[in-house]
Short mmCIF file of C-alpha atoms (C1' of nucleotides) in Angstrom, two decimals:
data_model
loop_
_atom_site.label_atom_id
_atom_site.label_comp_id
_atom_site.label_asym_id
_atom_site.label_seq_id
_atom_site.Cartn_x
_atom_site.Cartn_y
_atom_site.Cartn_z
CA UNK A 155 148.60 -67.03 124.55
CA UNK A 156 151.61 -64.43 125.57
CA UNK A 157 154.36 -66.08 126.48
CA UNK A 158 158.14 -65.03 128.24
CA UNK A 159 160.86 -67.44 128.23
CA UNK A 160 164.25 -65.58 129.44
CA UNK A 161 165.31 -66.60 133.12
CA UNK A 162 162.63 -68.70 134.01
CA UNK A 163 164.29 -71.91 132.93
CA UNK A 164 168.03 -71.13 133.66
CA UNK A 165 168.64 -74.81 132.81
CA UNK A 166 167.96 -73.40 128.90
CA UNK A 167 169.80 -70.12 128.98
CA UNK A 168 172.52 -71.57 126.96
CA UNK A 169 170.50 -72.62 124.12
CA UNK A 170 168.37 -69.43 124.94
CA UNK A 171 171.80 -67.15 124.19
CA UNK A 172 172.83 -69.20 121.20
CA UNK A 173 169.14 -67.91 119.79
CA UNK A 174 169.67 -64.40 121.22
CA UNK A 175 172.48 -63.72 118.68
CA UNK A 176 169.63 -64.43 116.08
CA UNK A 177 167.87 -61.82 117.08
CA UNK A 178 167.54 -58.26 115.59
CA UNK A 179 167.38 -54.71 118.18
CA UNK A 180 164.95 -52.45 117.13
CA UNK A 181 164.18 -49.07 118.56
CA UNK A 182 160.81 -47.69 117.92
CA UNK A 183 158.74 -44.74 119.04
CA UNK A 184 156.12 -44.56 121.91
CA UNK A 185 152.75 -45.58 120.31
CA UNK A 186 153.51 -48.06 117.82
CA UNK A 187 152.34 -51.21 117.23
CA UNK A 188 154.35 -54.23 116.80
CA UNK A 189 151.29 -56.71 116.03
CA UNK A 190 148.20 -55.60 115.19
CA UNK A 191 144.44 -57.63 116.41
CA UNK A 192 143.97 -59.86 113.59
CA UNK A 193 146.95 -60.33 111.96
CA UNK A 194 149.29 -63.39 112.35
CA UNK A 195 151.86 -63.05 114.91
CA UNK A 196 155.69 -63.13 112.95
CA UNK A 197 157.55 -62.51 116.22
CA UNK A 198 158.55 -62.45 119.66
CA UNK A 199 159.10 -59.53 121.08
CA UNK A 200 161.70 -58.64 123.86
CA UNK A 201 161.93 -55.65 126.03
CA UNK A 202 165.21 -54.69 126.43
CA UNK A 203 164.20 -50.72 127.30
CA UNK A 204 161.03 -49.18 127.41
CA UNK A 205 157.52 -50.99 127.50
CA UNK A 206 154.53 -52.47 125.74
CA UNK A 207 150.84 -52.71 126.22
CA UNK A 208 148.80 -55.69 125.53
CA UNK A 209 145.11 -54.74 124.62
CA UNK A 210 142.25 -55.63 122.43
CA UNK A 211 139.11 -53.61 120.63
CA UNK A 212 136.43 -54.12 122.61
CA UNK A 213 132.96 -52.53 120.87
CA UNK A 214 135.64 -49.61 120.10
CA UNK A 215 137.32 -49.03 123.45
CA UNK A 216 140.35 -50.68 124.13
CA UNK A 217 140.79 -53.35 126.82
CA UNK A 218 144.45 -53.34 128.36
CA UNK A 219 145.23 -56.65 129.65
CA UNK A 220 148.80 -56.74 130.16
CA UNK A 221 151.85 -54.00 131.23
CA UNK A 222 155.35 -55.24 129.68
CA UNK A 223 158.25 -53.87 130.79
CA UNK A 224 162.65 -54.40 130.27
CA UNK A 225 163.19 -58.45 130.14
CA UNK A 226 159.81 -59.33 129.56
CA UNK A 227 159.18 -60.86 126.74
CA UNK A 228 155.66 -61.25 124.30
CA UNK A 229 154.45 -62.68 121.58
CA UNK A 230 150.65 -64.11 120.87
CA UNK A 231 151.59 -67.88 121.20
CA UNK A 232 148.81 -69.32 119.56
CA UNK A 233 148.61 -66.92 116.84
CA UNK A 234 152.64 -67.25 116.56
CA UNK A 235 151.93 -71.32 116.74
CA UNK A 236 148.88 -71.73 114.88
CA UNK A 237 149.13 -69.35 111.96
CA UNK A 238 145.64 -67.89 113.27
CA UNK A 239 144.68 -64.41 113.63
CA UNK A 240 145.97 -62.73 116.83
CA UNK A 241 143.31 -62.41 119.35
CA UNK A 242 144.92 -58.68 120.57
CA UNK A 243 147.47 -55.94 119.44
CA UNK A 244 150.99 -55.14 121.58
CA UNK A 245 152.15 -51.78 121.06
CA UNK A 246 154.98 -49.69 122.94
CA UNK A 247 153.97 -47.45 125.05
CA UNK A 248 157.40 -45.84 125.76
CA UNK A 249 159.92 -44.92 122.98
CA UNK A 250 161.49 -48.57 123.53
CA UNK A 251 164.39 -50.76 122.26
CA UNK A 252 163.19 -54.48 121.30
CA UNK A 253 164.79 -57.32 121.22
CA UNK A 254 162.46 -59.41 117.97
CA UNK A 255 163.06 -63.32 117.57
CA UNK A 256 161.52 -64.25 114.21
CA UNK A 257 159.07 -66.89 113.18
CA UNK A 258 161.93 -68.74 111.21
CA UNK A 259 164.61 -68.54 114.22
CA UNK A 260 161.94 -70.05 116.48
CA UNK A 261 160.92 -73.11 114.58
CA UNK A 262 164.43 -73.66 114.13
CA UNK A 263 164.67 -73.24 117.56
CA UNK A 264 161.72 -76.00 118.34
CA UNK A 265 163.51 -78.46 115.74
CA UNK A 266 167.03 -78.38 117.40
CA UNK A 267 165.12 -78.05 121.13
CA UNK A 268 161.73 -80.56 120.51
CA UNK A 269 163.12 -83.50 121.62
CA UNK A 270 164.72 -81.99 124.96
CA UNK A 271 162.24 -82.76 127.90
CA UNK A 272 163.84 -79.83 129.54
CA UNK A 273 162.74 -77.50 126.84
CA UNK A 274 159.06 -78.93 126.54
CA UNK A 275 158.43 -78.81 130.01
CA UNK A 276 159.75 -75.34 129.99
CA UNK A 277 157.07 -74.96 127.17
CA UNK A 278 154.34 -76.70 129.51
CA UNK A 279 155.00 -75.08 132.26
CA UNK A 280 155.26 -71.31 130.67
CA UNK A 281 152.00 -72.11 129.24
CA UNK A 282 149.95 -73.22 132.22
CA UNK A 283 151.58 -70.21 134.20
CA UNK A 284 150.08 -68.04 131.38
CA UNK A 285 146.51 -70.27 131.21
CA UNK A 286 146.35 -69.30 135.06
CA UNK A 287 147.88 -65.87 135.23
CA UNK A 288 144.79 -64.93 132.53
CA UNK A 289 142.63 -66.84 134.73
CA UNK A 290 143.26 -65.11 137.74
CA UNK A 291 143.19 -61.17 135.80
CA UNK A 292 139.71 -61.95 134.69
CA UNK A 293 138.87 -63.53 137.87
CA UNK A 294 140.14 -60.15 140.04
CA UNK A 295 137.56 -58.29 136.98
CA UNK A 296 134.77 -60.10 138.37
CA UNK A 297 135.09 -60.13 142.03
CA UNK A 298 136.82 -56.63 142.80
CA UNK A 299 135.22 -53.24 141.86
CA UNK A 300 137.71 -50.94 140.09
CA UNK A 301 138.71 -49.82 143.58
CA UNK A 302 140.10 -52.80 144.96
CA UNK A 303 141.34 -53.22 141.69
CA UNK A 304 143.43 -50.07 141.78
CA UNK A 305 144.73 -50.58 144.91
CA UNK A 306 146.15 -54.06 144.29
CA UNK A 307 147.78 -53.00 141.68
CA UNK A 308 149.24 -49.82 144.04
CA UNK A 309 150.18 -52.11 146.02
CA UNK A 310 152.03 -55.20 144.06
CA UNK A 311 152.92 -53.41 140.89
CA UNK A 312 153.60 -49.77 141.73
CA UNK A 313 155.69 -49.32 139.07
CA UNK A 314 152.84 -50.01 136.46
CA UNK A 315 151.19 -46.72 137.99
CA UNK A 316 154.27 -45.26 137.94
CA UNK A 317 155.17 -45.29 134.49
CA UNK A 318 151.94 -45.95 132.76
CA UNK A 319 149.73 -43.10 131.32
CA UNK A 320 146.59 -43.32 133.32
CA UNK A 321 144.14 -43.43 130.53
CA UNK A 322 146.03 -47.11 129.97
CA UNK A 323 145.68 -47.59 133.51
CA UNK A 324 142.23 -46.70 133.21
CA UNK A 325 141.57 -49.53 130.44
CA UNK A 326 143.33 -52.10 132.48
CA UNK A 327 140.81 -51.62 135.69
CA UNK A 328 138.09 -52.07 132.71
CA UNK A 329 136.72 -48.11 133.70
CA UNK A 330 137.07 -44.61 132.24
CA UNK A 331 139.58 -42.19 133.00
CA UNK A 332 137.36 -40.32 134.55
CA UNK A 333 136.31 -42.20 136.78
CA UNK A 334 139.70 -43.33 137.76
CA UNK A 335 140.03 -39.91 138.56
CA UNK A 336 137.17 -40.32 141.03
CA UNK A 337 138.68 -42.98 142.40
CA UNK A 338 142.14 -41.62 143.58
CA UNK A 339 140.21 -38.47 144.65
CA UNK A 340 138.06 -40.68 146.70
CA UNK A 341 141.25 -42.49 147.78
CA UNK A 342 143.43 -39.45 148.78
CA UNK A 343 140.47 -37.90 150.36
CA UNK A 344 140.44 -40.71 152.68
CA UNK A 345 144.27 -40.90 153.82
CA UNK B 1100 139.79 -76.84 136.02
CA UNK B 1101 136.72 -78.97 134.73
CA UNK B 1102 136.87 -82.03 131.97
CA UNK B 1103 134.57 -84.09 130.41
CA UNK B 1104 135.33 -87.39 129.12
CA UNK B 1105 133.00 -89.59 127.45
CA UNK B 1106 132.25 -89.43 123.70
CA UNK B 1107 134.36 -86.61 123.44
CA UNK B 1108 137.25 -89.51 122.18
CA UNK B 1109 135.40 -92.31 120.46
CA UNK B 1110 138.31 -93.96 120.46
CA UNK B 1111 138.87 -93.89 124.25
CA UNK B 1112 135.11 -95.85 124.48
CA UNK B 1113 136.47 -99.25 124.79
CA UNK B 1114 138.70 -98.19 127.55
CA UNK B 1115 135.98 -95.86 129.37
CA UNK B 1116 133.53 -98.81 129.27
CA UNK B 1117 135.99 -100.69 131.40
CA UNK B 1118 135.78 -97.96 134.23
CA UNK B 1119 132.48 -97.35 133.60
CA UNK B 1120 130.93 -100.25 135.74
CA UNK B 1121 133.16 -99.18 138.44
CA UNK B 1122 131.24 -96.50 139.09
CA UNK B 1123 128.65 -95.94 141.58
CA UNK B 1124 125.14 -94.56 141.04
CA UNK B 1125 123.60 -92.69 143.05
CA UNK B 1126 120.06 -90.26 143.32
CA UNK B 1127 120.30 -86.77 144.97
CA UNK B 1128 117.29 -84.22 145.48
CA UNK B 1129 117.93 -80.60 144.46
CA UNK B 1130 120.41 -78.56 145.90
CA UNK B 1131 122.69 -81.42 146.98
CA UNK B 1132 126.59 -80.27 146.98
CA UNK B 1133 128.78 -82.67 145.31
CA UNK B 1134 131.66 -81.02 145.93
CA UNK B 1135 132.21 -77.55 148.76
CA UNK B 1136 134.53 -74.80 147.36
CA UNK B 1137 137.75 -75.10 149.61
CA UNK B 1138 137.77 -78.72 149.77
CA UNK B 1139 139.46 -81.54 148.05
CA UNK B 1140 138.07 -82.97 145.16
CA UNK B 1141 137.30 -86.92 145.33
CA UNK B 1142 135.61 -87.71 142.35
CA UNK B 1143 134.49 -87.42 139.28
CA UNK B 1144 130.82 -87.09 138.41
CA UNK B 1145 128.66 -87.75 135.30
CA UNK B 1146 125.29 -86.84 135.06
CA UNK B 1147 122.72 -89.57 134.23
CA UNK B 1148 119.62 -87.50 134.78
CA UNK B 1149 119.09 -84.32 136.01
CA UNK B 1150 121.25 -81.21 136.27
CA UNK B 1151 124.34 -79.33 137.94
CA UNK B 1152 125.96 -76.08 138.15
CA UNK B 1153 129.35 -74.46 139.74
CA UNK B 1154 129.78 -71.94 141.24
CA UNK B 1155 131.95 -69.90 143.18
CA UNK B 1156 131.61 -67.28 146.29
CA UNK B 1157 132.48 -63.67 145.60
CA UNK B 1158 131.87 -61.68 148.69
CA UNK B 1159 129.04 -63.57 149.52
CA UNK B 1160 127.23 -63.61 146.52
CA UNK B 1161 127.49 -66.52 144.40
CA UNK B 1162 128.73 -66.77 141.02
CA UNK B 1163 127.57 -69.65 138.48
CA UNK B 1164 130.05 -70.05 135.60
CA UNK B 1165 129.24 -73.49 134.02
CA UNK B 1166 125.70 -75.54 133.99
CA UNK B 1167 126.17 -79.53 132.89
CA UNK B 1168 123.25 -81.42 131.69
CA UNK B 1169 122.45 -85.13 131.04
CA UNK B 1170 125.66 -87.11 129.38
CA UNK B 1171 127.90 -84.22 130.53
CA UNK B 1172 130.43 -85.12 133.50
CA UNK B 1173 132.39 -82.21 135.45
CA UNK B 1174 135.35 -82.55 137.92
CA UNK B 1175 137.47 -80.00 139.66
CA UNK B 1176 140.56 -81.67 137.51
CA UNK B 1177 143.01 -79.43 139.39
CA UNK B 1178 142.07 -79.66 143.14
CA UNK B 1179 141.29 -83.83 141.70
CA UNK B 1180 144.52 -83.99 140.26
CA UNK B 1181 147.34 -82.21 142.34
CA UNK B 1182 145.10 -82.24 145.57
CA UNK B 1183 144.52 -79.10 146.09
CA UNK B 1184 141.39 -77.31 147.46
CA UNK B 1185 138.79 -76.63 144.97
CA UNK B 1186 138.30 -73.03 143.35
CA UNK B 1187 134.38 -73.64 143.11
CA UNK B 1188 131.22 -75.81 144.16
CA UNK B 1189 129.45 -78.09 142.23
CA UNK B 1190 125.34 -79.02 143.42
CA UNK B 1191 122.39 -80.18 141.84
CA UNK B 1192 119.55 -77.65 141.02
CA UNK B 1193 117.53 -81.25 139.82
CA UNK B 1194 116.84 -84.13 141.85
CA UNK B 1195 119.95 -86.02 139.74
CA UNK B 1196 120.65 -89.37 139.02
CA UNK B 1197 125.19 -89.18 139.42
CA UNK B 1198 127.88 -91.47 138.30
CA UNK B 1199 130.22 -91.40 140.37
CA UNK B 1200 134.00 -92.24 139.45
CA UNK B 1201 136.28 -92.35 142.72
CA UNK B 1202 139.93 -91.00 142.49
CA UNK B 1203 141.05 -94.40 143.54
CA UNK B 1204 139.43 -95.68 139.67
CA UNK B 1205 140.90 -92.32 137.86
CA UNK B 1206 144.04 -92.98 139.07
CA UNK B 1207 143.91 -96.99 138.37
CA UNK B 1208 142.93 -95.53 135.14
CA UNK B 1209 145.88 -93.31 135.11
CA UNK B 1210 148.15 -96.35 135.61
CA UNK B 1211 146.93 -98.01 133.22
CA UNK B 1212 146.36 -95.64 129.88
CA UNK B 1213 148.88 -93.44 130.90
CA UNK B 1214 151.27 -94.55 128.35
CA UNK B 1215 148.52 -94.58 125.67
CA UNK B 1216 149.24 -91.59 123.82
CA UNK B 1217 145.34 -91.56 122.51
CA UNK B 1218 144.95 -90.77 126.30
CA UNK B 1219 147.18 -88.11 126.61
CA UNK B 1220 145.98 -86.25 123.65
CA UNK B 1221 142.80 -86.93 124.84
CA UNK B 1222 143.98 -85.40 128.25
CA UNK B 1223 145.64 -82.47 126.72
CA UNK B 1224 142.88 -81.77 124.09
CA UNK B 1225 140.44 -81.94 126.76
CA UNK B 1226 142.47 -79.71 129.14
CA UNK B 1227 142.99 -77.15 126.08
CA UNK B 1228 139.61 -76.95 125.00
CA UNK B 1229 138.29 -76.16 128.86
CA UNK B 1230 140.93 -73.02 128.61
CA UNK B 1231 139.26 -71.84 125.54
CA UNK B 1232 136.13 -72.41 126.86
CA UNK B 1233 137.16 -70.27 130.43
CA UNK B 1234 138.90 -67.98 128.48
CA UNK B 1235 135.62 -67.31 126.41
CA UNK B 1236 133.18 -66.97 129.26
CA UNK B 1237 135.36 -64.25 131.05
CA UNK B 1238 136.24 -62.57 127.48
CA UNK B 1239 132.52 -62.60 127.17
CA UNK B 1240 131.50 -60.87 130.74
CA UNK B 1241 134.17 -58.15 129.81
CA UNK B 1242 133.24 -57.52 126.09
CA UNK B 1243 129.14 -58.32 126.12
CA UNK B 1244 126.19 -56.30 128.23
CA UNK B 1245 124.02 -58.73 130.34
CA UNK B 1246 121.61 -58.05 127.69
CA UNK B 1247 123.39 -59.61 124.73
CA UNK B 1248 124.75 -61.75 126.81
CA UNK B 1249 121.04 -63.21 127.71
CA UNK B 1250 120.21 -63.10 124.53
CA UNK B 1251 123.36 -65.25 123.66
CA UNK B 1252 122.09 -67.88 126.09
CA UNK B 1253 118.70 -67.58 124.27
CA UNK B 1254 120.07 -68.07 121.11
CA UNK B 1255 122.74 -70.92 121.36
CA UNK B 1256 122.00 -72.65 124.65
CA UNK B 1257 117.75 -72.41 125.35
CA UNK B 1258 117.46 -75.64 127.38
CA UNK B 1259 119.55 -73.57 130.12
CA UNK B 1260 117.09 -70.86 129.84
CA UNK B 1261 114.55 -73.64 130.07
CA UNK B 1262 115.48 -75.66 132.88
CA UNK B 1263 117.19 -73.43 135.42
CA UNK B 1264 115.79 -71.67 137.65
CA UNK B 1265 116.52 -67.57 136.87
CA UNK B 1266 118.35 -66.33 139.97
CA UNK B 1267 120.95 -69.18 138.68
CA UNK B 1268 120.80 -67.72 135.29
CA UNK B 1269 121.16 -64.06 136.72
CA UNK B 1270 124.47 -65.28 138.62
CA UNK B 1271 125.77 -66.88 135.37
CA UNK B 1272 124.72 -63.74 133.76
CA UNK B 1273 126.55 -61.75 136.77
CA UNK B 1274 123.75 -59.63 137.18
CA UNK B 1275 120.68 -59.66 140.11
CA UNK B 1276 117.68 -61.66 139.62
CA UNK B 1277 116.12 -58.39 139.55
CA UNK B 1278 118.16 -56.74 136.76
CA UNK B 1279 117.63 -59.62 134.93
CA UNK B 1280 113.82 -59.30 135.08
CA UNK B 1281 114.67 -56.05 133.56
CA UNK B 1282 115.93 -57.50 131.01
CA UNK B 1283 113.50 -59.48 129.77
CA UNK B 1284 111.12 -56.88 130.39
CA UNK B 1285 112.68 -54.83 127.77
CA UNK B 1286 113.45 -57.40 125.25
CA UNK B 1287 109.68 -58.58 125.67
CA UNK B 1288 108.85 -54.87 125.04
CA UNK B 1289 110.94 -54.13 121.90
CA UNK B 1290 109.32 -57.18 119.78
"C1'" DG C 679 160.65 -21.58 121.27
"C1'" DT C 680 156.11 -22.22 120.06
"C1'" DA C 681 152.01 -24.48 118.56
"C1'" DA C 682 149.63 -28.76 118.79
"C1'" DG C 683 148.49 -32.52 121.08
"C1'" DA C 684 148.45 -35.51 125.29
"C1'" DC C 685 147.33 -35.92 129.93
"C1'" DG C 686 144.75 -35.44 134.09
"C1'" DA C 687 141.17 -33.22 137.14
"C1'" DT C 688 136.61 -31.91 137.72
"C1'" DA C 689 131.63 -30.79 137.08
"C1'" DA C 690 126.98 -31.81 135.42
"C1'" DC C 691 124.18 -34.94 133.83
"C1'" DA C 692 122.66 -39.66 131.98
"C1'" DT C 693 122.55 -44.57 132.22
"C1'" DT C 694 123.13 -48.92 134.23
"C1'" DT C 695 122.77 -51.83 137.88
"C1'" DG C 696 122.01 -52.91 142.77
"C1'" DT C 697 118.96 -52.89 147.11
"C1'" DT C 698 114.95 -53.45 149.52
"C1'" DA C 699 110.28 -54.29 149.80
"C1'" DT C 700 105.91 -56.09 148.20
"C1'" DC C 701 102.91 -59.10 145.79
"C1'" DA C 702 101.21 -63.01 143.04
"C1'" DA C 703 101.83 -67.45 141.14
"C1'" DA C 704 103.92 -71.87 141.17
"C1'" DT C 705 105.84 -75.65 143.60
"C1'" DC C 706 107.05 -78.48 147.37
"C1'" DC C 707 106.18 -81.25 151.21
"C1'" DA C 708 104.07 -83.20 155.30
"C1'" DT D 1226 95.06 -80.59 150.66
"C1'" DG D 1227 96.87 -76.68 152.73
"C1'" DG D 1228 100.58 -74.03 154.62
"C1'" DA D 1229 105.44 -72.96 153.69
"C1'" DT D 1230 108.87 -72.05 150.44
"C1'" DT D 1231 110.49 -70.79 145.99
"C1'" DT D 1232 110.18 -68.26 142.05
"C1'" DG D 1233 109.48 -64.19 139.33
"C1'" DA D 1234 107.71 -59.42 138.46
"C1'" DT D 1235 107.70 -54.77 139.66
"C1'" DA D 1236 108.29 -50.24 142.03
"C1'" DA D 1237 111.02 -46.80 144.43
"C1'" DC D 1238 115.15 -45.42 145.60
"C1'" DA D 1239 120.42 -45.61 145.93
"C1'" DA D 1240 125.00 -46.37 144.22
"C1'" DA D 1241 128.31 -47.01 140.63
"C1'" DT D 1242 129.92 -45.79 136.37
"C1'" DG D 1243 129.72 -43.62 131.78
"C1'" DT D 1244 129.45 -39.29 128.72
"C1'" DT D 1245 130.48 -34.88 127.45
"C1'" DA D 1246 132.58 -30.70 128.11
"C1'" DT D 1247 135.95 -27.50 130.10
"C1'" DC D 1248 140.31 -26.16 131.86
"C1'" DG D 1249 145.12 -26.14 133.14
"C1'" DT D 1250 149.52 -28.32 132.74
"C1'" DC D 1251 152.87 -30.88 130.64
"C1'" DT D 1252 155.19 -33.05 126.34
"C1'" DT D 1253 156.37 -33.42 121.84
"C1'" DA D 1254 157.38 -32.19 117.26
"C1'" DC D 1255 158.97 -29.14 114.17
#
DNA sequence: GTAAGACGATAACATTTGTTATCAAATCCA
DNA sequence: TGGATTTGATAACAAATGTTATCGTCTTAC
């Protein structure tokens, strides 16, 4: 699955920045898609201004799963790892300014690092964090109505609803924009 | 989250028939909880005879993510493992005949094949494959109606559909007992 | 700067699913 | 065996959510 590396194992920044010279700045415009559902993942992707949505076709509609936003970092791991199709797309949603780590510079990367506990632990640990992260989104889908949903995410990520189109928002609660509507007219009738 | 053992590594067979007389057998009528959401998981069990499900409560409704038939054997490997409280139930719907493997044998077990590297690909295979398999059920309750996803059940898994009782396949369906008589109402109607 | 498109609110209506209640058949158990 | 419980179907109604359409405002692109 998605994975972000940068700052959450400070014991491997210095390899990390030896990589980051490897890695080329892009600037692209709102709406375009860095990997598309399907294909094989070539890179990771780093924010550096701007963000990304993480979302897959769903009978036509789009599912959001994921907000990105500056140092956060994405790729589809397994797809990346595997060679296998990419089980979603990633596309900006801002004009943004990426950060892009190539295929090549990573495996390099996992020769020179493979043998360091540090760094597979790091991997480990990234990964489980991701296996339970997922875990816990579909989880909230089950058990909260769009509602709760909404207000959770008013609540710990306000900056998501802040910057985020609300059609996109809309996706990520799994309901229409209309009746997110409803539900912040419900909301501020309330207050 | 859950794992199942035998047969899944032929080559582990020699080792699990070592373990496997220190287990304990033992008979409980329907509706027996093996293991209460909340509390620490003890053991491991494998189903001789009969049949389980888990489930967790949402708001006070229950909901059944996983049924486990004869030969199958389910654990809450993370609340087992780092001793933490469990995320679901497990109980009988069958009168069962259970094998049960104590933590005090896993973790013998542990000690002893924990340098085996069969083991620990067995271990991480196993753990890899129940994310999949997680990740797939929740993908599924977010892409697929109840409908199709009945009819999924029908198609790939019918001894479920045969042997449990259908409030238990409405919760796994995530749907009342009622809308699920719906369903087959209609589907009985279209052919 | 202007035209086109994106975004968000709202209304009217349709569809899906839940809730409660009732009934009949099957099953359990004492 | 016979009463209690479980299971499953169905009806009537309620609540949640989707669909389509309209409108006004705000952005964006040229």
């Amino acid at each position: 699955m998605l994975f972000t590396f940068k700052d959450r194992f400070p014991q491997l920044n210095p390899y990390w920045e030896k990589y980051t010279a490897l890695q080329q700045r892009v600037e692209y415009p709102a709406k375009t898609t860095l990997l598309r559902e399907g294909k094989i993942a070539q890179n990771y992707y780093f924010v550096e201004k701007g963000c990304l949505r993480v979302w897959f076709d769903n009978h036509e509609k789009d599912t959001t799963f994921q907000f990105f936003f500056e140092n956060e970092g994405v790729s589809s791991l397994e797809s990346f790892s595997k060679n296998i199709p990419s089980a979603f797309s990633i596309e900006t949603i801002e004009p943004s300014v990426i950060q892009i780590l190539s295929k090549a510079v990573f495996n390099e990367m996992l020769t020179e690092l493979g043998q360091n506990p540090d760094f597979l632990l790091a991997l480990m640990s990234i990964s489980f964090d991701r296996q339970r992260h997922y875990m816990n989104e579909f989880l909230s889908r089950i058990r909260d109505t769009p509602q709760q949903r909404y207000m959770n995410l008013l609540a710990e990520r306000p900056h998501i609803v802040k910057r985020v189109p609300q059609h996109y928002i809309a996706s990520y609660l799994g309901v229409t924009s209309v009746h997110l509507s409803r539900i912040k007219n419900q909301l501020a009738r309330k207050k």
